[in-house]
mmCIF file of C-alpha atoms in Angstrom:
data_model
loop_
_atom_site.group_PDB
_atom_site.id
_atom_site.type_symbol
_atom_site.label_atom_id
_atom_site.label_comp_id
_atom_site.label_asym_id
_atom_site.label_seq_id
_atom_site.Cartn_x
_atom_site.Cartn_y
_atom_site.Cartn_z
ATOM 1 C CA UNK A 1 -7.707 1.884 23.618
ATOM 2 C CA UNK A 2 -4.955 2.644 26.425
ATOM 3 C CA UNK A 3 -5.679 5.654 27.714
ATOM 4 C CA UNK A 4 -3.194 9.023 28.502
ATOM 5 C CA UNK A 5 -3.297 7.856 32.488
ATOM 6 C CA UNK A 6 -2.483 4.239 31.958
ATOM 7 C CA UNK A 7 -0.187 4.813 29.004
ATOM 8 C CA UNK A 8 2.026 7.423 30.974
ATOM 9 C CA UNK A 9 1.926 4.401 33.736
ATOM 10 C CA UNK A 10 3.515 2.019 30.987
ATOM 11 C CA UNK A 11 6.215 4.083 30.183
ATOM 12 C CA UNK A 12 6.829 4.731 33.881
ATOM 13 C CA UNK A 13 7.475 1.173 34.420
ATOM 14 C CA UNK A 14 8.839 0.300 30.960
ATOM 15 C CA UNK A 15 10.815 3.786 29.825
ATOM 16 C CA UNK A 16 12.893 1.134 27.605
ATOM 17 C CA UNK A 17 9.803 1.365 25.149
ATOM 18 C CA UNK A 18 11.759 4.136 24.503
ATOM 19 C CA UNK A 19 15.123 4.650 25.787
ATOM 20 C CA UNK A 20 16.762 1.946 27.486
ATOM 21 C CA UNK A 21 18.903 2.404 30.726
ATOM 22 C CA UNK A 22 16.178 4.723 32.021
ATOM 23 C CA UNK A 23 15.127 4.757 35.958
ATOM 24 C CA UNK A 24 12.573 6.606 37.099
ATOM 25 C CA UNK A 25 12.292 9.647 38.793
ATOM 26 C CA UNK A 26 9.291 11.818 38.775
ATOM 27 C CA UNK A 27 6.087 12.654 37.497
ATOM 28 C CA UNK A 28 4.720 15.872 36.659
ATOM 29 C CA UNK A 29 1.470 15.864 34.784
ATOM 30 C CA UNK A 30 0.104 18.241 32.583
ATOM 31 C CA UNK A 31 2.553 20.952 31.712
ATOM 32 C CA UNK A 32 2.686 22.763 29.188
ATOM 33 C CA UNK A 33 -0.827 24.273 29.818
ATOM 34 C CA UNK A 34 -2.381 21.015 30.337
ATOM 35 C CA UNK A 35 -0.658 19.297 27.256
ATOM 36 C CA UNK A 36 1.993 17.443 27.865
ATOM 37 C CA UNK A 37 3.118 15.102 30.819
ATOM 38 C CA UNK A 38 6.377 15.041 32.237
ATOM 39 C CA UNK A 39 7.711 12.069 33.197
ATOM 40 C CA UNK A 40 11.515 12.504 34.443
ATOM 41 C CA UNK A 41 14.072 9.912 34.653
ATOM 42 C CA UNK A 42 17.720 9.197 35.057
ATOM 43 C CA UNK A 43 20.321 7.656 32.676
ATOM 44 C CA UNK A 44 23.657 5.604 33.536
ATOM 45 C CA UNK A 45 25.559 9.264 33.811
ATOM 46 C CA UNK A 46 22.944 10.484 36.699
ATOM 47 C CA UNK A 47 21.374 12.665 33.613
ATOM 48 C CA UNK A 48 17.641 14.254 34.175
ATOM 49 C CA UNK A 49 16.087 12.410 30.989
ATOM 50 C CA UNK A 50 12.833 14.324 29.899
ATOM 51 C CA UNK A 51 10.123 12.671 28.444
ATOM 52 C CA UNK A 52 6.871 14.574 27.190
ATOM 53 C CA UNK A 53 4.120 12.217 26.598
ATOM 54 C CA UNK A 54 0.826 13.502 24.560
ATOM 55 C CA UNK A 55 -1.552 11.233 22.884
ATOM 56 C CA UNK A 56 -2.029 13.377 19.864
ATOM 57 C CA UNK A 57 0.280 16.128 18.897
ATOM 58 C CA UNK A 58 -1.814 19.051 17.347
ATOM 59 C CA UNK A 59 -0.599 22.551 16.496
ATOM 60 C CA UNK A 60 -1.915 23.768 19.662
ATOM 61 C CA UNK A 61 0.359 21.213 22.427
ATOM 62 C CA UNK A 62 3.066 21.783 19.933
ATOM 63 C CA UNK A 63 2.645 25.901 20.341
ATOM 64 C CA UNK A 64 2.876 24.811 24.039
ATOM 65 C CA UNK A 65 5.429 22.590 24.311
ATOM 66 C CA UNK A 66 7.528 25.375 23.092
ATOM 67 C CA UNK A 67 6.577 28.045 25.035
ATOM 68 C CA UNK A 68 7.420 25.677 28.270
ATOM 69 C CA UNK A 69 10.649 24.308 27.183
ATOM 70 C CA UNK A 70 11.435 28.572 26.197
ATOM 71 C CA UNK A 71 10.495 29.280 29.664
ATOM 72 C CA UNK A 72 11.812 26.108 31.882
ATOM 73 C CA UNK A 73 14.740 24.481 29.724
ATOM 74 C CA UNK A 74 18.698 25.454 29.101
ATOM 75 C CA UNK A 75 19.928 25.205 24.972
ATOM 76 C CA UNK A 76 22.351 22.586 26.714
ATOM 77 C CA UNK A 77 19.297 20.232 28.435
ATOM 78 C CA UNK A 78 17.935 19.834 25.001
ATOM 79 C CA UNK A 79 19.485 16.433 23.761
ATOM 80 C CA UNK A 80 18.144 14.869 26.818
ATOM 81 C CA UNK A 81 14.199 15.714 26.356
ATOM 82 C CA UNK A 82 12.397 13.145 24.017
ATOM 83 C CA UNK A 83 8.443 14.081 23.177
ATOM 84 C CA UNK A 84 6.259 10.778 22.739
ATOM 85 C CA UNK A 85 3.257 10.836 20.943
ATOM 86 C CA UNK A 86 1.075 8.145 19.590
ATOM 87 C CA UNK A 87 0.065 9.769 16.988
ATOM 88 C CA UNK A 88 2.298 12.100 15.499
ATOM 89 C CA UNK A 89 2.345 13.745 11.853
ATOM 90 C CA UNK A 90 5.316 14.038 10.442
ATOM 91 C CA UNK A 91 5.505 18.112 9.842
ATOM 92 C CA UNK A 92 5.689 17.629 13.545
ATOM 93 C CA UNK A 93 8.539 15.180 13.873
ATOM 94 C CA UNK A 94 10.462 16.780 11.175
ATOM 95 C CA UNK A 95 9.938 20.757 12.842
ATOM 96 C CA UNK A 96 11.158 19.284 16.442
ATOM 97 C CA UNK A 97 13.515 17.308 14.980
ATOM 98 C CA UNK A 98 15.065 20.951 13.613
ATOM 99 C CA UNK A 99 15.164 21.958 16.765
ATOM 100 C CA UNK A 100 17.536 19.500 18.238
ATOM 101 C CA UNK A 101 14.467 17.597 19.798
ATOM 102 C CA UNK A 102 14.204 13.969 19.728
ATOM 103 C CA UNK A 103 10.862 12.410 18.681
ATOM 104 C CA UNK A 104 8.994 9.197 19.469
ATOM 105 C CA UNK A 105 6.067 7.693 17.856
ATOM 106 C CA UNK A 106 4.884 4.976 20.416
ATOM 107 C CA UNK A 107 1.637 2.967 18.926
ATOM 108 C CA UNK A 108 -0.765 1.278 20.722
ATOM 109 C CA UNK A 109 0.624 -2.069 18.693
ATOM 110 C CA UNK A 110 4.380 -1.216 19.360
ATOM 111 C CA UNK A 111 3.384 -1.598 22.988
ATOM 112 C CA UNK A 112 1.513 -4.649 22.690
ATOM 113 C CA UNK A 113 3.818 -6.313 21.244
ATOM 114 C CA UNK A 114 6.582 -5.091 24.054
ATOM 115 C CA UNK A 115 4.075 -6.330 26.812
ATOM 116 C CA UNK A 116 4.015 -9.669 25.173
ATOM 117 C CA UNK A 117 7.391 -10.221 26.005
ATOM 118 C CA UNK A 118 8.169 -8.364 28.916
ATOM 119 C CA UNK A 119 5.250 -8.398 31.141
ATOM 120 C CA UNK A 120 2.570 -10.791 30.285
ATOM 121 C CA UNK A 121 0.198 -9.773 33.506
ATOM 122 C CA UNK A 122 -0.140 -6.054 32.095
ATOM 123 C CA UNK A 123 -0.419 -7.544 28.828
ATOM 124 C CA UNK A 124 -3.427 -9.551 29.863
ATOM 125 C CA UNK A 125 -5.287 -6.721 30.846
ATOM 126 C CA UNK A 126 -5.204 -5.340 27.179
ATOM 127 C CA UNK A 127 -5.131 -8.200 25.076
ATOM 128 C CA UNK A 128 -8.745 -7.575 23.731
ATOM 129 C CA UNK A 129 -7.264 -4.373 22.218
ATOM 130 C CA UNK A 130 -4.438 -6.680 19.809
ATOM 131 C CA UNK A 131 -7.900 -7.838 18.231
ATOM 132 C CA UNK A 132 -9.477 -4.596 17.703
ATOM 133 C CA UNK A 133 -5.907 -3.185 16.332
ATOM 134 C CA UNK A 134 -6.148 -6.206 13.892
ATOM 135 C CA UNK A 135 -9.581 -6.053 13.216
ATOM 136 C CA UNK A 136 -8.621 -2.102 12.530
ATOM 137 C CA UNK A 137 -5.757 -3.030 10.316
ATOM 138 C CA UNK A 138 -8.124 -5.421 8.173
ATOM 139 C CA UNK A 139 -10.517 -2.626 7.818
ATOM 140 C CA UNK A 140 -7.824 0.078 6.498
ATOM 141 C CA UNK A 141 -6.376 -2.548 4.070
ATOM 142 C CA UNK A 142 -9.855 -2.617 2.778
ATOM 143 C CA UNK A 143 -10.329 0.972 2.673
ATOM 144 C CA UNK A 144 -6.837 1.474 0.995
ATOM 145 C CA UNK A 145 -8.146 -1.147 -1.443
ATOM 146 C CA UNK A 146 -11.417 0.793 -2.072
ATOM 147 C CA UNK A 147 -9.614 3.739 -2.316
ATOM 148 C CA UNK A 148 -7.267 2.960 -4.658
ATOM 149 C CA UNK A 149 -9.157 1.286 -7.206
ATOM 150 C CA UNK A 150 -11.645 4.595 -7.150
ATOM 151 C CA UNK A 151 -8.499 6.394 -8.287
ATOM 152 C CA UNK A 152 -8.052 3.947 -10.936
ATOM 153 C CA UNK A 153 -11.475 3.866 -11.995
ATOM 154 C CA UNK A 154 -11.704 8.085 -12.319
ATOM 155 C CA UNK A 155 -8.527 8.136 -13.959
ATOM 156 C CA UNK A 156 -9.897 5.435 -16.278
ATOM 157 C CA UNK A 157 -13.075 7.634 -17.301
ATOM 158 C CA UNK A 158 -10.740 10.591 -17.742
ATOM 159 C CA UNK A 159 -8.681 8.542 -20.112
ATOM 160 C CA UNK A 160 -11.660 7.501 -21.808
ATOM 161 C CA UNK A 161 -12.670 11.024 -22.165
ATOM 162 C CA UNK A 162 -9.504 12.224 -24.102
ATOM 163 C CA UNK A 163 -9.976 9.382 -26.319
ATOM 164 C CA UNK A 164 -13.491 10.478 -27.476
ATOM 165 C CA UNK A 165 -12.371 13.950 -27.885
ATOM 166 C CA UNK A 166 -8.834 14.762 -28.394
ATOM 167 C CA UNK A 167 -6.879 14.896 -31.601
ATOM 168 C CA UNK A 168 -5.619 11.709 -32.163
ATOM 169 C CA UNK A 169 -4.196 12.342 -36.120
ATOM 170 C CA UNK A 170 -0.441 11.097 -35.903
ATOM 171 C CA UNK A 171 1.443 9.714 -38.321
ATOM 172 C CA UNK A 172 4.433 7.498 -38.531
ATOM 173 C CA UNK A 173 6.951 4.612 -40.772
ATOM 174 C CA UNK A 174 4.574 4.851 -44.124
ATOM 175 C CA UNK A 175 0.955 5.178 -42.507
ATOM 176 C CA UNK A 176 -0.987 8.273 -41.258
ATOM 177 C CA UNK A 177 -3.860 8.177 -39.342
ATOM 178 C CA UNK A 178 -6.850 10.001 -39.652
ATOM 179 C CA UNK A 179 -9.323 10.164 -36.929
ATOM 180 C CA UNK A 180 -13.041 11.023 -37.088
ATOM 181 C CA UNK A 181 -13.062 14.722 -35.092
ATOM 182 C CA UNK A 182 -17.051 13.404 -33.568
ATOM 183 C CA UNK A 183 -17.630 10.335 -31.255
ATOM 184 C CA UNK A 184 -20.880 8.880 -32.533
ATOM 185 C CA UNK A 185 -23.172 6.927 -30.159
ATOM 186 C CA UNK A 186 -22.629 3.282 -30.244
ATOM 187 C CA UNK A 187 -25.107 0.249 -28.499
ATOM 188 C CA UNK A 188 -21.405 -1.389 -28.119
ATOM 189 C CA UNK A 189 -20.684 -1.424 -24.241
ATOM 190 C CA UNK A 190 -23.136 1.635 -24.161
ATOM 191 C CA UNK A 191 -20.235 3.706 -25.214
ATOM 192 C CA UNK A 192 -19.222 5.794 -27.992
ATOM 193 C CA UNK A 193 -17.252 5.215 -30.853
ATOM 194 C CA UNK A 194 -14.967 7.099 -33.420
ATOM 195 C CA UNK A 195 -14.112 5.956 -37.345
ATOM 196 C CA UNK A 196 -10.502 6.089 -38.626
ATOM 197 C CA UNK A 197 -8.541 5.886 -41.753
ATOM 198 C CA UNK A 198 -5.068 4.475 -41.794
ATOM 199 C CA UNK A 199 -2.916 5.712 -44.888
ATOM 200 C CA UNK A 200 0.000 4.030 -46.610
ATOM 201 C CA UNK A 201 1.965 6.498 -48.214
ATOM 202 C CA UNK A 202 -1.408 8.293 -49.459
ATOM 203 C CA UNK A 203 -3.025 5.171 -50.308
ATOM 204 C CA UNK A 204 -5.853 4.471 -48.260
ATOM 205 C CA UNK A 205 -6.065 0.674 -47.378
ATOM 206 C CA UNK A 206 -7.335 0.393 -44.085
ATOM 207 C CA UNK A 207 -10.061 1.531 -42.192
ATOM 208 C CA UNK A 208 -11.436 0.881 -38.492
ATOM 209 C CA UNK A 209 -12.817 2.550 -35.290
ATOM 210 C CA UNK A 210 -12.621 2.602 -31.610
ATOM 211 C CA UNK A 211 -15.315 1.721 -29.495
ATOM 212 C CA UNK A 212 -14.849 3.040 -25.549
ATOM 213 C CA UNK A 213 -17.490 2.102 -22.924
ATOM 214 C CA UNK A 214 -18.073 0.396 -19.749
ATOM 215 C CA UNK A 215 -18.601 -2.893 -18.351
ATOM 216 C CA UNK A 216 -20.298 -3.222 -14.657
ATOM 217 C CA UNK A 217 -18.931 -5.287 -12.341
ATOM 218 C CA UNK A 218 -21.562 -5.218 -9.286
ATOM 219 C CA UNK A 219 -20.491 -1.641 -7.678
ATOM 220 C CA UNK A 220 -17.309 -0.928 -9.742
ATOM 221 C CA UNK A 221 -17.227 0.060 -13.585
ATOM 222 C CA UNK A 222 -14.474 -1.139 -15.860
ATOM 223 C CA UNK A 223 -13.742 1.220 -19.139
ATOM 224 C CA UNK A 224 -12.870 -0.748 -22.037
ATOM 225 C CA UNK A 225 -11.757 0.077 -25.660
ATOM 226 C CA UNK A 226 -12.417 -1.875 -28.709
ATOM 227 C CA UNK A 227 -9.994 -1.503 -31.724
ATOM 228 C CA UNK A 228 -11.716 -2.520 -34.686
ATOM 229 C CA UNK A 229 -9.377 -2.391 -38.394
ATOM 230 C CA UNK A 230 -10.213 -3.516 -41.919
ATOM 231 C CA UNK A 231 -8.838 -3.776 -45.229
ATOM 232 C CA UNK A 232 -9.960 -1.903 -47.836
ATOM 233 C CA UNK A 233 -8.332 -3.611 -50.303
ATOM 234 C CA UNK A 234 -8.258 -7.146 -49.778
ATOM 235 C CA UNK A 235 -10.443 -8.003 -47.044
ATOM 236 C CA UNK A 236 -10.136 -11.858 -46.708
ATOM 237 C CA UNK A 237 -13.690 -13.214 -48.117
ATOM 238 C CA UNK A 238 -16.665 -13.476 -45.784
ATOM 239 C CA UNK A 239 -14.976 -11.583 -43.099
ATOM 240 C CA UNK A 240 -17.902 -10.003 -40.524
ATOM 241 C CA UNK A 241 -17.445 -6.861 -38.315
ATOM 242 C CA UNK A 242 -16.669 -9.381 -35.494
ATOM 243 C CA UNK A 243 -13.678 -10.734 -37.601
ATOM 244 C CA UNK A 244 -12.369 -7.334 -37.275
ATOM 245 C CA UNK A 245 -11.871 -6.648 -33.251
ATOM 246 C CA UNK A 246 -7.997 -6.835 -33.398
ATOM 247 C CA UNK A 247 -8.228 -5.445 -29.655
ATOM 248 C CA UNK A 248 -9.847 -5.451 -26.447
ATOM 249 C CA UNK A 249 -8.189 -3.485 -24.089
ATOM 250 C CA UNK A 250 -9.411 -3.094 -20.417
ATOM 251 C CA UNK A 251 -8.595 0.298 -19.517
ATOM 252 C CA UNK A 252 -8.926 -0.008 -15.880
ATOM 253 C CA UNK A 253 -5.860 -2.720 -15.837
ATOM 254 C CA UNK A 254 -3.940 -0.561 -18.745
ATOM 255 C CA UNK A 255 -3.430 2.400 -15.861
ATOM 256 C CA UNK A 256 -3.088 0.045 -13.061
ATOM 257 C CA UNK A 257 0.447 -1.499 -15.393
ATOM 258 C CA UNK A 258 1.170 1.660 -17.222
ATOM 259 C CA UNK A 259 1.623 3.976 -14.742
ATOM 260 C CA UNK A 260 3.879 6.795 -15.641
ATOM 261 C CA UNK A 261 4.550 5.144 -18.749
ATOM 262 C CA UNK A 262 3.494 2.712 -21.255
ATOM 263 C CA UNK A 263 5.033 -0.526 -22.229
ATOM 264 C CA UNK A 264 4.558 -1.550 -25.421
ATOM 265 C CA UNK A 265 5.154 -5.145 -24.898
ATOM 266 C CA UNK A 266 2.782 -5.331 -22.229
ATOM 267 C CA UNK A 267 0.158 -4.706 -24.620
ATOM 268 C CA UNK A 268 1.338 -7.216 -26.896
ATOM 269 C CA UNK A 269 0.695 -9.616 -23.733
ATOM 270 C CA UNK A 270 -2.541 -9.193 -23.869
ATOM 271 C CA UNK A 271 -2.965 -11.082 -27.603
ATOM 272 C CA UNK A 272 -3.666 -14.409 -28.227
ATOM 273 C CA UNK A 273 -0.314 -14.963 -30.562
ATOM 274 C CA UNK A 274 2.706 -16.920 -29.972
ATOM 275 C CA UNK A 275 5.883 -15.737 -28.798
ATOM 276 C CA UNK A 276 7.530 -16.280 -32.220
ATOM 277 C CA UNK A 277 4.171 -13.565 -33.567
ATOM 278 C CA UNK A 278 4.927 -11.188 -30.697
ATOM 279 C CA UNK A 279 8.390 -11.228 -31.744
ATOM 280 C CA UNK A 280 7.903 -10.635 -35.354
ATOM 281 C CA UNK A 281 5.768 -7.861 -34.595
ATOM 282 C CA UNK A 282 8.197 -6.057 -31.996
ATOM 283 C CA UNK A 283 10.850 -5.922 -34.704
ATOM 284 C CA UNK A 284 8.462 -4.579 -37.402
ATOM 285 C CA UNK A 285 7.216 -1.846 -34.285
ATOM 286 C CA UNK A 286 11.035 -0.919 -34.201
ATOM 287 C CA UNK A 287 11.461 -0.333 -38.229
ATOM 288 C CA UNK A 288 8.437 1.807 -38.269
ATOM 289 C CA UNK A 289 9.813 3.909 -35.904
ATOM 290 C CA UNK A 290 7.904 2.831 -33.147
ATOM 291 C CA UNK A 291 9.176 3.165 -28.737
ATOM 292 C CA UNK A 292 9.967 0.049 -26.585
ATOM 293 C CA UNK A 293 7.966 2.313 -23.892
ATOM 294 C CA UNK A 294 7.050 6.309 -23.662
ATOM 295 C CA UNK A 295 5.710 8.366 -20.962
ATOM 296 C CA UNK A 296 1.965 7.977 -20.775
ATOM 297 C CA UNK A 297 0.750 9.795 -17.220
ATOM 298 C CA UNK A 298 -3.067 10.157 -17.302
ATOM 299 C CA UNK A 299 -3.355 12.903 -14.669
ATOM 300 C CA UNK A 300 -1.111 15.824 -16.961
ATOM 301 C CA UNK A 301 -1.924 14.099 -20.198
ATOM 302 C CA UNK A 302 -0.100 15.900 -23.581
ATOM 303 C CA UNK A 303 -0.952 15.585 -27.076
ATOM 304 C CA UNK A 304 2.187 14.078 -28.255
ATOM 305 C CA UNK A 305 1.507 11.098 -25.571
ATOM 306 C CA UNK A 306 -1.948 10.436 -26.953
ATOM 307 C CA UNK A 307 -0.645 10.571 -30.727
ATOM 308 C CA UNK A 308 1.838 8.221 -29.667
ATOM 309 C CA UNK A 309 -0.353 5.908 -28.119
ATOM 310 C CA UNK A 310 -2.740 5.953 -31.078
ATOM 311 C CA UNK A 311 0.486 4.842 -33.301
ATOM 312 C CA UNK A 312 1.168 1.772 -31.048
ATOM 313 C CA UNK A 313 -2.239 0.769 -30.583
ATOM 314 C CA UNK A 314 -3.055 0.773 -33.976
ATOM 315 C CA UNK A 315 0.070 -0.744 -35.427
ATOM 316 C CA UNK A 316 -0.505 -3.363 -32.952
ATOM 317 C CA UNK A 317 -3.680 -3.578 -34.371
ATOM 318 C CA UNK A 318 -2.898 -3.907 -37.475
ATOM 319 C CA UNK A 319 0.193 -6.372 -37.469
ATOM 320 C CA UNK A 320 -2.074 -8.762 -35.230
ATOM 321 C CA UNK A 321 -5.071 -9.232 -37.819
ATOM 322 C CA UNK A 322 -2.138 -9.500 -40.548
ATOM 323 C CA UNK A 323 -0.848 -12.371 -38.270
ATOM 324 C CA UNK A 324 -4.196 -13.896 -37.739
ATOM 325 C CA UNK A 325 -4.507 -13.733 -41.634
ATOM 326 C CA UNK A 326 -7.570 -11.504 -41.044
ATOM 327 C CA UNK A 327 -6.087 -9.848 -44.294
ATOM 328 C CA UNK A 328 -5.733 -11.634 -47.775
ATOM 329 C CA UNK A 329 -1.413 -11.988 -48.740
ATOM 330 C CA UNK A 330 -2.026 -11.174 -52.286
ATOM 331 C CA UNK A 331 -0.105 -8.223 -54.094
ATOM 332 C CA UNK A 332 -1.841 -4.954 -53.840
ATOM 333 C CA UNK A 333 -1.984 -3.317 -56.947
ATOM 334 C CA UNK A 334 -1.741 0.257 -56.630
ATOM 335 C CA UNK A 335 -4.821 2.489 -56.989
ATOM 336 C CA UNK A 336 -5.303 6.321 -57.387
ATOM 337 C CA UNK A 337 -4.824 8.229 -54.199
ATOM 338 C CA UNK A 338 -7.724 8.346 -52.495
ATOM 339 C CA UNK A 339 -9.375 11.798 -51.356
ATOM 340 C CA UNK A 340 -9.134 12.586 -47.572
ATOM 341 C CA UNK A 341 -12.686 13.239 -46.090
ATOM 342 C CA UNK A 342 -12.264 16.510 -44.825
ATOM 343 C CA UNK A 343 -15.561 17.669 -43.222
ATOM 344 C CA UNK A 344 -15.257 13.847 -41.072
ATOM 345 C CA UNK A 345 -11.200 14.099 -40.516
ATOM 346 C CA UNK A 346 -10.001 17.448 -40.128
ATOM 347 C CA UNK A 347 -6.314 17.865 -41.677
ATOM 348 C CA UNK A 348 -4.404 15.623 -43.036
ATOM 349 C CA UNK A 349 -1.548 16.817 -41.843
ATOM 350 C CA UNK A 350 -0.837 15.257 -38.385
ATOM 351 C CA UNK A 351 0.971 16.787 -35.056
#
């Protein structure tokens, strides 16, 4: 990197790095108990123009930058002192900034890329830094990229974890759901797996579960959730368990879209149906009552947002196996109510 001696050189011969119309003066190194260096110049008005250079500013040069300018400035010299740091946080730019101080954040790349142009011999001598600084660059996109798609991941296995243990009865239009109050081990995606029952106006005709797991991808893990649903009325003939994923939703990719809220026509994206189906099924989602999009943020999760996410997902469900034909079109004919299984459900009665 540049260091402190050659970088206060720099701005000694190139102050219009950061003020232009600068000549300069004098130098006065390490004031402000060995923090800061003071390089003086003049402006076009014959104006003492102070600029405090510190590679770093900490809590302690800023504690001492302070005390000096307390002890050696006037109120009225203050507009004309600028501190320069090449790395500065910005509680520190923002608390000088109260104080009538001017700020300036001078990176190693900013003055690269002045050299370039303005004085190619000095730029020369640190032109094997610009690769490093890329190199550098490359490596923190990386990083952020790593970092990033942890976050998604852990947010992904919380997710996962409300799923498999939450209430999830809800109840909407003419169905209510009931949802198994115990995940049950599943060899599915080495997951876990809870039963439902899907009421039409007390009638049960559907039943289903959701599977949640993982997939590995090399180092990373990807949650998933299966939606399985079934008639229990008029399955179509011959129809296997496999006949009866209506969804396979990669959890990972749902938060990534989602974020503070879910879209319910994103998840109709993800199904193999035309855009004539899709269509069909958005305007049947709107006569059973169902939103366009709802607040959905994994990280303050509320039971109302995961009962209305079970409604969408399993409407969705549902309407795409009825578009697939997964279910026969023949009249139901109407049967007693059917008992609710209480010990496996819980209440009927959903939040």
């Amino acid at each position: 990197m540049i260091n402190r001696i050659e970088m206060v050189n720099i701005i000694k011969k190139h102050p219009s790095l950061i003020r232009s119309g600068l000549t300069f003066k004098y130098l006065q190194k390490e004031q402000c108990n060995s923090h800061f260096d003071m390089i003086c110049f003049s402006n076009h008005s014959s104006e003492n123009v102070y600029i405090f250079y510190e590679p770093e500013v900490n809590d302690g040069s800023i504690g001492a930058f302070i005390s000096f300018i307390g002890r050696s400035f006037h109120s009225d010299q203050l507009s004309n002192i600028i501190v320069c740091a090449t790395d500065f946080h910005s509680d520190y730019l923002r608390g000088l900034q109260l104080f009538g101080v001017k700020t300036c954040e001078l990176s190693y790349a900013q003055v690269l890329q002045y050299l370039h142009v303005h004085d190619l011999s000095l730029y020369d001598r640190y032109e094997h830094l610009q690769q490093r600084l890329q190199q550098e660059d490359v490596n923190k996109s990386k990083a952020s990229v790593v970092e990033k798609r942890q976050a998604i991941e852990n947010e992904s296995e919380a997710f996962s974890q409300w799923l498999l243990s939450a209430d999830l009865n809800a109840s909407w239009g003419p169905y209510s759901l009931l949802v198994s109050t115990k995940a049950k081990r599943t060899t599915q995606l080495s997951g876990k797996e809870r039963e439902f029952q899907l009421y039409h106006n007390d009638q049960l005709v559907y039943e289903g579960k959701i599977v949640i797991g993982r997939e590995e991808e090399g180092l990373h893990r990807s949650c998933m959730m299966i939606v399985y649903i079934w008639s229990t009325i008029n399955m179509a003939d011959n129809q296997s368990l496999e006949d009866s994923i209506a969804l396979t939703l990669p959890l990972n990719t749902f938060i990534q879209r989602c974020s503070d809220q879910l879209v319910t026509r994103e998840l109709l994206n993800i199904l193999s149906l035309s855009d004539r189906e899709k269509e069909k099924i958005m305007i049947i989602l709107e006569r059973w009552g169902i939103p366009d999009y709802f607040p959905l943020k994994v990280e303050d999760l509320s039971p109302e947002q995961l009962q209305t996410f079970m409604k969408v997902i399993v409407s969705i469900a549902l309407l795409k196996q009825a578009a697939l034909g997964k279910f026969n079109r023949k009249l139901i004919k109407k049967k007693k109510k059917s008992p609710k299984r209480q010990l496996e459900y819980g209440s009927y009665e959903a939040k």
